Amino acid sequence: MKTVRVEASAPYDVVIGRGILDRAGEFIPARGAKIAAVVSDDTVFSLYGQRVVRSLESTGLRVVSFTFPHGERSKNGKTFLEILEFFASRSLCRSDIAIALGGGVVGDITGFAAASYLRGIKYAQIPTTLLSAVDSSVGGKCAIDLEAGKNLAGAFHQPAAVVCDPDALDTLTPEVFSEGCAEALKYGIITSPELFSHINEKGKGFDREYVISECISIKADIVRRDEFDLGERALLNLGHTFGHGVERASGFSISHGAAVAIGTATVARGAGKLGLCEKGTAAAIVSALERLSLPVACPAPLDPDAVFDAMTHDKKRRGDETTVVIPEKIGKCRLVPMSKEKLYELMRAGV
Ligand code: GLY
């Protein structure tokens, strides 16, 4: 078992260990809470809900649970309000705790509901996808999507704990597991050649406990220095500017992880062609993504200009400029503010 401390404004531990789902209650600091409200999606709750409920009950908590249909389409204002109404109907008070059991959608919407209900209650994250284990469950960013774009309403609200059982990833489809691999590889590209090499060499058979704890340690360092995303934290958006455009232009038929893979490959190829990265960097990134069974180009029906239009809705834009994460070499990325014209040139060079 490994523990990574996240020294954010409200510090907490991320505990990573095989089989710890059954001991989740031990690792969640719920002092003062009488009720734990488990929020999950229908798929995850049917797989793991009862184990988590039992573990929480064994610590003396009364457990209530709310589930919603799985998938990105649920990450909206309607589900958000339903969760808040559920908390109110079960009389949760300020000292009670919400538990997000699931992937990125569950973690994001539960975190935002916890940040909003009674102006903020505690919550813990129990990630059950690789993507949420290595990225979204840690760092306190939580949000819902609006009609105008992804993650446009949200908050920074750090969890009280993150409990991650790598065995929970056994039930993921190969596609969903691959999507998380794109996020894991991202940490290698931005700061760690060793992590990149490990994932590249082992492919999808990488050491899960090692990879998850490395990714979380890297993220914890970045969050400690830039919790509120005013600078360096933007490095975690490698591939996301273009990726969010792909997701949106595809009507969300392309998943977040697959879109991030396409976005990462596109920015790497573009940076290579425009001479912004070391020779061989783009090829290494594209081949590592392919080895993880991830897409590296927009599927034919998607028009790059439509993707570009969708990208301009990305909230990472500041005024007329968009900050793009450029991989200079494996283990080193740079934030580059780009005008719309420059961004278009990069995208055209990379598709
Ligand atoms: N997922 C990117 C971040 O937490 O900043």
GROMACS .gro file of C-alpha atoms in nm, residues 17-24 51 164-168:
model
   14
   17GLY     CA    1  -0.357  -0.033  -0.237
   18ARG     CA    2  -0.495  -0.352  -0.383
   19GLY     CA    3  -0.816  -0.466  -0.212
   20ILE     CA    4  -0.860  -0.152   0.001
   21LEU     CA    5  -1.211  -0.091  -0.129
   22ASP     CA    6  -1.333  -0.315   0.154
   23ARG     CA    7  -1.145  -0.096   0.403
   24ALA     CA    8  -1.242   0.240   0.252
   51ARG     CA    9  -1.857  -0.323  -0.042
  164CYS     CA   10  -0.777   0.407  -0.467
  165ASP     CA   11  -0.796   0.031  -0.516
  166PRO     CA   12  -0.616  -0.068  -0.840
  167ASP     CA   13  -0.811  -0.396  -0.841
  168ALA     CA   14  -1.126  -0.195  -0.914
   0.00000   0.00000   0.00000
